[in-house]
Short mmCIF file of C-alpha atoms in Angstrom, two decimals:
data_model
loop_
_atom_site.label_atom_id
_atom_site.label_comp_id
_atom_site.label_asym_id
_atom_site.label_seq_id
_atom_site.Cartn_x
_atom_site.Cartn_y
_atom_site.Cartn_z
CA UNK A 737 -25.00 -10.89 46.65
CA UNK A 738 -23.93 -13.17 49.93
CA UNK A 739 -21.25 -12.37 51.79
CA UNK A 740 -19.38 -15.62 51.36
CA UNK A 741 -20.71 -15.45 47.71
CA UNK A 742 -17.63 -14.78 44.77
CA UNK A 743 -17.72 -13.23 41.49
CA UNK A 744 -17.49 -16.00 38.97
CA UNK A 745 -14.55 -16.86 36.86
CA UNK A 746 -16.42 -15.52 33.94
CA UNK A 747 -17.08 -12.14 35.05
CA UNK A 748 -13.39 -11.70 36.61
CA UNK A 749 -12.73 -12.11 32.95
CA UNK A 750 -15.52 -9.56 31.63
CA UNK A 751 -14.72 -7.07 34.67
CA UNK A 752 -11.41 -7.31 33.27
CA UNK A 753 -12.75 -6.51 29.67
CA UNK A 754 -14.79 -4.28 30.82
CA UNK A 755 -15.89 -3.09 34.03
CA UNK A 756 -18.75 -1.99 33.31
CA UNK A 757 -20.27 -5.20 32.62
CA UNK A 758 -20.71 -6.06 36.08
CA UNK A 759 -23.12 -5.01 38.36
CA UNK A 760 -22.76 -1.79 40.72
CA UNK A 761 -23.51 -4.58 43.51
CA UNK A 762 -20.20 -6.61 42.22
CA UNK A 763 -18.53 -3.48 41.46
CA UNK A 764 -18.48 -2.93 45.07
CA UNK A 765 -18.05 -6.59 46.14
CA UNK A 766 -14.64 -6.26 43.77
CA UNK A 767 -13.46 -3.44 45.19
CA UNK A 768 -14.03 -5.04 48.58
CA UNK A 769 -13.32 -8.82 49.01
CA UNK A 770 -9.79 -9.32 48.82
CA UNK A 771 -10.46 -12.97 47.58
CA UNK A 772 -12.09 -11.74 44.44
CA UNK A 773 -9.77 -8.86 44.20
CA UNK A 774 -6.53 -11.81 44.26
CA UNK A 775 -8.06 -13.48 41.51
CA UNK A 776 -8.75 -10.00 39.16
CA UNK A 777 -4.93 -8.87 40.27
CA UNK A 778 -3.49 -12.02 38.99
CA UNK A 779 -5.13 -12.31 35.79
CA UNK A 780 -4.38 -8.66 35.16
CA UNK A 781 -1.22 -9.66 36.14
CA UNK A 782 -0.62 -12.20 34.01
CA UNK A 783 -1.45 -10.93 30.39
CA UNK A 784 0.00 -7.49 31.39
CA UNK A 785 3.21 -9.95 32.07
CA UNK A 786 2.58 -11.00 28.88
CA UNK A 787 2.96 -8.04 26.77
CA UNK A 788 5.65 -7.02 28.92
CA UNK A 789 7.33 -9.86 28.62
CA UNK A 790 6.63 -9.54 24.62
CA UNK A 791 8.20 -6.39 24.66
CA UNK A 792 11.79 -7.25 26.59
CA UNK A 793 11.87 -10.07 23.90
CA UNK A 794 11.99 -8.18 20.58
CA UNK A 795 15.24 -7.90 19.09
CA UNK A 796 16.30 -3.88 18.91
CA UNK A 797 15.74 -1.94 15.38
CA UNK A 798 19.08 -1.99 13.74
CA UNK A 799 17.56 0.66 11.07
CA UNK A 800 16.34 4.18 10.65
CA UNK A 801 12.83 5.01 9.29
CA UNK A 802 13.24 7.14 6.40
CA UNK A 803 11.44 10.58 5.52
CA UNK A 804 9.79 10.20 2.00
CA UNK A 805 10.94 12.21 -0.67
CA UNK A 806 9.95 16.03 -0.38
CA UNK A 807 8.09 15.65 -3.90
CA UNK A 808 5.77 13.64 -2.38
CA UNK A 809 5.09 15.90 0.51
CA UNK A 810 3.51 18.74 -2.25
CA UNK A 811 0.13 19.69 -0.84
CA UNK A 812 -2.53 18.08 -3.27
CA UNK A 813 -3.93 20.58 -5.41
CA UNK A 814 -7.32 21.93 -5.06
CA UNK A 815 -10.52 20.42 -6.80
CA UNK A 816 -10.82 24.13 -8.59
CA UNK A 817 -7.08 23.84 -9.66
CA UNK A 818 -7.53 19.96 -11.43
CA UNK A 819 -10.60 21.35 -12.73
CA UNK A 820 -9.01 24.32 -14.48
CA UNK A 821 -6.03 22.17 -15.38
CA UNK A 822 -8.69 19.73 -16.64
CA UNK A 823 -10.89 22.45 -18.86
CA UNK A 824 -7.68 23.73 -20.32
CA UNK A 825 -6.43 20.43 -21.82
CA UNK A 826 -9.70 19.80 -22.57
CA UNK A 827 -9.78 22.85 -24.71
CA UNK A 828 -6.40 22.43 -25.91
CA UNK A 829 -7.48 19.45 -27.81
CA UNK A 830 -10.92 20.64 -29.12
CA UNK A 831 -8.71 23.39 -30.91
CA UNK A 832 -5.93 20.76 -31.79
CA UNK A 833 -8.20 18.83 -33.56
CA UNK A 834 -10.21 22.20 -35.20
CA UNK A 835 -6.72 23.28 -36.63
CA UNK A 836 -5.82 20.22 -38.12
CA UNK A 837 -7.90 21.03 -41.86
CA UNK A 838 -7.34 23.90 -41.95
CA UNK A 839 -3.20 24.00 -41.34
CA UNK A 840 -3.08 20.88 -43.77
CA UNK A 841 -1.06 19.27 -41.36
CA UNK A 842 -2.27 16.00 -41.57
CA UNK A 843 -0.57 12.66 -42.62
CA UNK A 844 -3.05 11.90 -45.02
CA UNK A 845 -1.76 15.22 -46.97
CA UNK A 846 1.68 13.60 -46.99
CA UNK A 847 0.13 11.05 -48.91
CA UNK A 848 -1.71 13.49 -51.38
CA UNK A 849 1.66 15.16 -52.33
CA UNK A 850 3.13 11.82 -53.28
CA UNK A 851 0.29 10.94 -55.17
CA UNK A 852 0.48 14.35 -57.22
CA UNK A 853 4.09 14.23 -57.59
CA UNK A 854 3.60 10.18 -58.96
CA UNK A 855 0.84 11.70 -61.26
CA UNK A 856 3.16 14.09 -62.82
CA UNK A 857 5.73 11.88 -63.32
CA UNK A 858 3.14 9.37 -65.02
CA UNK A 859 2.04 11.92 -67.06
CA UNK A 860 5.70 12.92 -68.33
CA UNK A 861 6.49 9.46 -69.33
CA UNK A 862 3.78 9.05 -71.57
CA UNK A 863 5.07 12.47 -73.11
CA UNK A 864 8.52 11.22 -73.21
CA UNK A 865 7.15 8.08 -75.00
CA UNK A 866 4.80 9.76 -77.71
CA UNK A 867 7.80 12.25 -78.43
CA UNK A 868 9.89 9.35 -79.33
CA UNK A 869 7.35 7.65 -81.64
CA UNK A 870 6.06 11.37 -83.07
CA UNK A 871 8.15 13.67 -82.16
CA UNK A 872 5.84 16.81 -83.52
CA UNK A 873 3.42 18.16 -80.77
CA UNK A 874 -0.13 17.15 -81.40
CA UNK A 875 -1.08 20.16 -83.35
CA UNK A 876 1.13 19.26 -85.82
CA UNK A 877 -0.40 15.95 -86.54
CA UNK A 878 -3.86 17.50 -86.40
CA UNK A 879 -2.35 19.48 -89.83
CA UNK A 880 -0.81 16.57 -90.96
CA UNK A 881 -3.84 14.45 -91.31
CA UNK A 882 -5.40 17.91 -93.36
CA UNK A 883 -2.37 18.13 -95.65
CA UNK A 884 -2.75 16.39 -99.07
CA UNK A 885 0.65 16.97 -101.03
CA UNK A 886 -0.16 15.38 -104.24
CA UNK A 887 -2.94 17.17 -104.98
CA UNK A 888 -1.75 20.97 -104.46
CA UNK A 889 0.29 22.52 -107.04
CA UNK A 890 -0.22 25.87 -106.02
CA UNK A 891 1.24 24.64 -102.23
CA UNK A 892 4.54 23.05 -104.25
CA UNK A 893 4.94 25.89 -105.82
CA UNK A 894 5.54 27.62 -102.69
CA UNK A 895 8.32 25.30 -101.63
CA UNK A 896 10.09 24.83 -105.15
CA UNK A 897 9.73 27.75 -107.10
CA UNK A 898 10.67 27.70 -110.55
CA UNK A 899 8.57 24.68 -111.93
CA UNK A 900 11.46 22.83 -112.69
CA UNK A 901 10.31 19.21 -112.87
CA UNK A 902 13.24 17.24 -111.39
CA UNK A 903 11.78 13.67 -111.63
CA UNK B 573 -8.44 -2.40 37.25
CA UNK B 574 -9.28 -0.57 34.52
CA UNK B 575 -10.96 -1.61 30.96
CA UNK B 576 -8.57 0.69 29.23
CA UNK B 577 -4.81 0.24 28.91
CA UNK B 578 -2.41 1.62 31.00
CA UNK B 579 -0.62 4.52 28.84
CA UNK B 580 2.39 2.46 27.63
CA UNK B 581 5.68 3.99 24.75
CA UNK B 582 5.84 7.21 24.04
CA UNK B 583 2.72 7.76 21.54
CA UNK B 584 0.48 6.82 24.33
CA UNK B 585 1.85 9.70 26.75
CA UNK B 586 2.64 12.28 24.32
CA UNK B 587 0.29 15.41 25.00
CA UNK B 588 -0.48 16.75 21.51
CA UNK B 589 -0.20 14.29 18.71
CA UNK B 590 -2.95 15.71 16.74
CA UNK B 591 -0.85 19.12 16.62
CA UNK B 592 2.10 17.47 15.52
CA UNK B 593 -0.49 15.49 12.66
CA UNK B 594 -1.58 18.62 11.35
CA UNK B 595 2.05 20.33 11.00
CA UNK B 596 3.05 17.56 9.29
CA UNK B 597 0.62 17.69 7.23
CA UNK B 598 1.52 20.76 5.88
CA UNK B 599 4.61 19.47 5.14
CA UNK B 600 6.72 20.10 8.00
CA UNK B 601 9.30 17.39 8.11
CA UNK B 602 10.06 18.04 11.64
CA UNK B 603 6.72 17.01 12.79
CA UNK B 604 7.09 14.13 10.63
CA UNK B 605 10.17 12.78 12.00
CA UNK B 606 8.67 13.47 15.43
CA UNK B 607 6.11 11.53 14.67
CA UNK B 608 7.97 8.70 13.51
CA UNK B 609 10.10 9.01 16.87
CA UNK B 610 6.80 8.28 18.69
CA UNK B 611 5.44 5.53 16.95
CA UNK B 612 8.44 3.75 15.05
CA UNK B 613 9.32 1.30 18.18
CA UNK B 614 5.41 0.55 18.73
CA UNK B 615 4.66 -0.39 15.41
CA UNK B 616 8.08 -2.14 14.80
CA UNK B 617 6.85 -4.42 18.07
CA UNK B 618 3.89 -4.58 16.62
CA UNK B 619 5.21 -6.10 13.18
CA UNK B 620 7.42 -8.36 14.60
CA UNK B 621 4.52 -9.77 17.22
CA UNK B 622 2.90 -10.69 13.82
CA UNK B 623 5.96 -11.66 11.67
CA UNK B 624 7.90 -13.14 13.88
CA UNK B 625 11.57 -11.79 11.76
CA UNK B 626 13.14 -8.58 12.56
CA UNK B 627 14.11 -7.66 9.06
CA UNK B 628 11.03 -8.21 7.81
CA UNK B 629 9.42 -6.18 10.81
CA UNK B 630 11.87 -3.46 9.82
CA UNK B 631 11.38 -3.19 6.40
CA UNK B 632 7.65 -3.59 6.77
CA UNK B 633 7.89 -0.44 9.15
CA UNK B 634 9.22 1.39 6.99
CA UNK B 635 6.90 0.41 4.24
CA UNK B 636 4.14 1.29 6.73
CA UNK B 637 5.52 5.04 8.10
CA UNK B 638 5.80 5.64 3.71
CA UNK B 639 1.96 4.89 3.70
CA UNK B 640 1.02 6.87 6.49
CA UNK B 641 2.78 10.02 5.15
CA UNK B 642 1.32 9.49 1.64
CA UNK B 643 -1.99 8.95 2.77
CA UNK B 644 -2.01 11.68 5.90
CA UNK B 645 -4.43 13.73 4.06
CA UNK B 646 -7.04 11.68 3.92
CA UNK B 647 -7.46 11.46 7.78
CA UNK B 648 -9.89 13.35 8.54
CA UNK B 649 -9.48 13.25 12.62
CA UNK B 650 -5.74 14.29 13.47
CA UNK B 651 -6.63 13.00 17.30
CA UNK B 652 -7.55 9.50 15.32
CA UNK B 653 -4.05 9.19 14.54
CA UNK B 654 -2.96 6.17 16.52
CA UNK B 655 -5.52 3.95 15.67
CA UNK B 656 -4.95 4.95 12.30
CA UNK B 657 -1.85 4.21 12.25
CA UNK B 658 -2.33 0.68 13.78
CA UNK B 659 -5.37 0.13 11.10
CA UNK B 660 -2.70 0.97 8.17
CA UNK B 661 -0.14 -1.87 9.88
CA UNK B 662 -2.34 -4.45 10.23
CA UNK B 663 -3.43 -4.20 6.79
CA UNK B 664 0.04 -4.46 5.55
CA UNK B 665 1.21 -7.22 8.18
CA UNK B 666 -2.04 -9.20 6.09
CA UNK B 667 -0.53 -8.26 3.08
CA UNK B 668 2.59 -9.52 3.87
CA UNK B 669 1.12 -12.76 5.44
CA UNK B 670 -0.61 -13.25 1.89
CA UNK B 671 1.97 -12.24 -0.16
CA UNK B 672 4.41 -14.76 1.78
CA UNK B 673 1.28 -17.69 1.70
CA UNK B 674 1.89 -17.23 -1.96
CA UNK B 675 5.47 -17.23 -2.38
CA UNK B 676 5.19 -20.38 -0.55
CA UNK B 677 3.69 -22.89 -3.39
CA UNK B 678 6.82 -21.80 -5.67
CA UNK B 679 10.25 -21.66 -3.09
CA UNK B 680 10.75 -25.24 -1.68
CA UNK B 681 10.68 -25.80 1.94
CA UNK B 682 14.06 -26.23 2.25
CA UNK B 683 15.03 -22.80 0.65
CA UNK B 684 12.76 -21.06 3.21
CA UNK B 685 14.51 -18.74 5.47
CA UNK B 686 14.87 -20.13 9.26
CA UNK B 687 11.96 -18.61 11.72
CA UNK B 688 12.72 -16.07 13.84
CA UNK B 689 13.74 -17.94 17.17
CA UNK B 690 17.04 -19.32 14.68
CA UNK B 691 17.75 -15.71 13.11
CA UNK B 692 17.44 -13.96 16.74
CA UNK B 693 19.87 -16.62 17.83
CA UNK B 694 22.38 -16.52 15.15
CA UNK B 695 22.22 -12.59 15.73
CA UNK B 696 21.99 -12.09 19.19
CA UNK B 697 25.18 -11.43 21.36
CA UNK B 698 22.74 -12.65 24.70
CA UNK B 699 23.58 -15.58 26.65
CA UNK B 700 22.56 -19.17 26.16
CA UNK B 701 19.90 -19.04 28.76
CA UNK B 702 18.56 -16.07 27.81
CA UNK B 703 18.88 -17.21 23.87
CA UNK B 704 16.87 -20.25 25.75
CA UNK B 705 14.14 -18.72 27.44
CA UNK B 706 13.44 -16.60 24.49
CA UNK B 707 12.80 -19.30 22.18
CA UNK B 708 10.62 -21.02 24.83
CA UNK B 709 8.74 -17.86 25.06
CA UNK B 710 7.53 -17.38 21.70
CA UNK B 711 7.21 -20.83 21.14
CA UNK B 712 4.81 -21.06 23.55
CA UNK B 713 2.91 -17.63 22.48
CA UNK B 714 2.61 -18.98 18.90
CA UNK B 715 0.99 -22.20 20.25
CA UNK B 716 -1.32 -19.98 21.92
CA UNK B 717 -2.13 -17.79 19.06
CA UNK B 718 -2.80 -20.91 17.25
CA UNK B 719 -5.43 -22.10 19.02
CA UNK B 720 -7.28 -18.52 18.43
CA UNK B 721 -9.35 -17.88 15.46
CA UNK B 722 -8.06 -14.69 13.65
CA UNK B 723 -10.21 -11.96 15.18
CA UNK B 724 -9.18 -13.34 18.79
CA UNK B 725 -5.62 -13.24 17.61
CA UNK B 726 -5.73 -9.68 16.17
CA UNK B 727 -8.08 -8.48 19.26
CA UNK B 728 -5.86 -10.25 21.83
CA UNK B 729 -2.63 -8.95 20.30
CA UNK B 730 -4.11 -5.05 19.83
CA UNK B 731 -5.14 -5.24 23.63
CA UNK B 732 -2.29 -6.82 25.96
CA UNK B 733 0.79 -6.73 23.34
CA UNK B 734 0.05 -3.11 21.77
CA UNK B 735 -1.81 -1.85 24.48
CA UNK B 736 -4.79 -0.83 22.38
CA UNK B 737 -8.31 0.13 24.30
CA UNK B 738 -11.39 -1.16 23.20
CA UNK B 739 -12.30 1.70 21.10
CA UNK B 740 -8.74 2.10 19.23
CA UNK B 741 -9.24 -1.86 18.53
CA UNK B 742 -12.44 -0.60 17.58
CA UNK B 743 -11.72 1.80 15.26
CA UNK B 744 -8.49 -0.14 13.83
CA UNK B 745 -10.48 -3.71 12.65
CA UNK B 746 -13.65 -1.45 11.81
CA UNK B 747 -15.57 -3.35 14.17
CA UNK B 748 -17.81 -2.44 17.07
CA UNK B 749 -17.03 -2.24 20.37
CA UNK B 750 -19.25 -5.26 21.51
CA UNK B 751 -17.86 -7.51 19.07
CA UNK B 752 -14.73 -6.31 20.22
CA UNK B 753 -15.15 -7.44 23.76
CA UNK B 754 -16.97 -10.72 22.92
CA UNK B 755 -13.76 -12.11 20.92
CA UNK B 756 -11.56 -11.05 23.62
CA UNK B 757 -12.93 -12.46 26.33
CA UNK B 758 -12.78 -15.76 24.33
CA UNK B 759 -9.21 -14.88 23.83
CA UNK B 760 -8.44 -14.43 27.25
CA UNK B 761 -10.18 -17.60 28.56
CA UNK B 762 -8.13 -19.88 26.16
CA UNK B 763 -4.97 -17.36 27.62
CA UNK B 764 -6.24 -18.87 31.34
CA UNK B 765 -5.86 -22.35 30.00
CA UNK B 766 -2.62 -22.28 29.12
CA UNK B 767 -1.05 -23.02 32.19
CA UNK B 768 3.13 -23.73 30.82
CA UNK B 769 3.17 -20.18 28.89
CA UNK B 770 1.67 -18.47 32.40
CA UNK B 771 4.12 -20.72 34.33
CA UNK B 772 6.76 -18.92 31.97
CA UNK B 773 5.33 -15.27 32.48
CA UNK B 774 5.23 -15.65 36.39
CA UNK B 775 8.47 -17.50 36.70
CA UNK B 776 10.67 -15.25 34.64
CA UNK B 777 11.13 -11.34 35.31
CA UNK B 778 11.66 -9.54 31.92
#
């Protein structure tokens, strides 16, 4: 680098960015020429006016930051903690669903009992209905259709003894 | 001259952050609310660089300092805390951004609120010039930030407004350090161009 030779606009700007970029030759030629060194100062000078500039024009905080809740604060539980929490429902619900034929505690068995009880009932009407046209159980009419009045003398002697012919 | 920034607010100078990451946590609420007394006027800045409203920039730090407490377990790097931090409030100052983009095709534009040079003035006890130089101010930085594309804005902003280095930026956008450095310098040579916003920062002592 000349003597009367200047670091270029462009790598004031990347020296500023980084100085690094720049040579060790115009690392020292920075550090050194006072022209160069005007230039750097007054760019740095400029955007660090700008932020604190910025920060003198941002109206005060008027509110406090809150603390979240405590709850939320818990320390998370360990992977071998949800696991176990996990197995146990897990298991739970295998067993939930194993005890549900054998307690009988289904909905469907609801239903069973109300179909019974609707049987039964069915069953006693038709009883209630065949009492009131033949009131004798079934039995009864079984020896009915054997019994033949007309042609037993011996049987109406049994009921009217005496042989008195009242006709 | 140095590539990284000069240690600016309180997070940037305290000596044991990390410490004060892991105690909190554990838990401890103490080193929580320290923690928030380090970094709640950085990131507030930071917010209302990018939003432009101070109750938004509140409430949106607020929103932010929840997340970072709900999520502190999953840093793994205590002594990555800062850029964390940032990374976590410029993902939320997008979502807001979107979220407002949104809002926009349903609330006419004459029900939108006022920006924030007209809520700073109607708040603000300061004097008319100052009320004046303000405005011109940020008037003048949002033309700016226009004419950036986004990663120059966010780089350019991280760097001279938050006082990021490159490798914080770095680790905040999840981009590497070369990219880093490329879209800032084109950020700072549109900065050199514009000459009335420079006249403003040289003329005018903060």
């Amino acid at each position: 680098m000349k003597k009367d030779e200047h670091i270029t606009a462009d790598e004031l700007v990347m020296a500023l960015i980084d100085k690094g970029s720049l040579t060790p030759e115009k690392q020292s030629h920075l550090a050194e020429c006072p022209v160069c060194r005007a230039q750097s100062a007054r760019l740095a000078g400029d955007l660090s006016g700008l932020g604190d500039m910025a920060k003198a024009m941002v109206p005060p905080m008027q509110t406090t930051i809150m603390l979240p809740e405590a709850k939320a604060l818990k320390p998370a539980r360990p992977w071998g903690l949800r696991l176990a929490y996990g197995s146990a429902l897990a298991a739970a619900l295998v067993v939930l669903v194993l005890a549900v034929p054998v307690l009988n505690i289904t909905p469907g068995n609801k239903l069973e009992v109300v179909y019974r009880n609707m049987l039964s009932d069915a069953k006693l009407m038709i009883e209630i209905d065949r009492m009131v046209e033949n009131p004798m159980p079934d039995t009864w009419a079984a020896f009915d259709d054997d019994f033949e009045a007309e042609g037993s003398d011996d049987f109406m002697e049994d009921i009217a003894p005496g042989g008195e012919d009242f006709s | 001259m140095s590539s990284e920034p000069e240690a600016q607010g309180k997070a940037a100078t305290h000596p044991d952050i990390a410490a004060c990451v892991e105690r909190a946590r554990s838990g401890n609420r103490h080193a929580m609310g320290e923690l928030i007394g380090l970094f709640r006027e950085d990131i507030y800045r930071m917010v209302y660089y990018r939003t432009g409203n101070r109750m938004d920039a509140e409430d949106l730090t607020q929103e932010i300092f929840l997340k970072v407490f709900d999520n502190l377990r999953s840093l793994k790097d205590p002594g990555m805390f800062r850029p964390w931090v940032y990374r976590i409030a410029v993902n939320r100052v997008n979502d807001y951004h979107r979220r407002k983009k949104f809002l926009s095709f349903f609330v006419p534009a004459s029900e939108r609120e006022d920006g924030p040079e007209m809520e700073d003035m109607q708040n603000s006890n300061e004097n008319v010039l100052d009320q004046v130089i303000k405005k011109e101010f940020w008037r003048e930085v949002g033309t700016f930030m226009h004419k950036l594309s986004k990663l120059e804005r966010e780089v350019f902003q991280l760097r001279f407004m938050d006082h990021l280095g490159i490798a914080e930026i770095s680790a905040v956008l999840n981009r590497g350090e070369s990219t880093v450095k490329t879209h800032l310098y084109r950020a700072v040579k549109k900065f050199q161009a514009e000459k009335h916003l420079i006249g403003l920062i040289r003329g005018v002592e903060p």
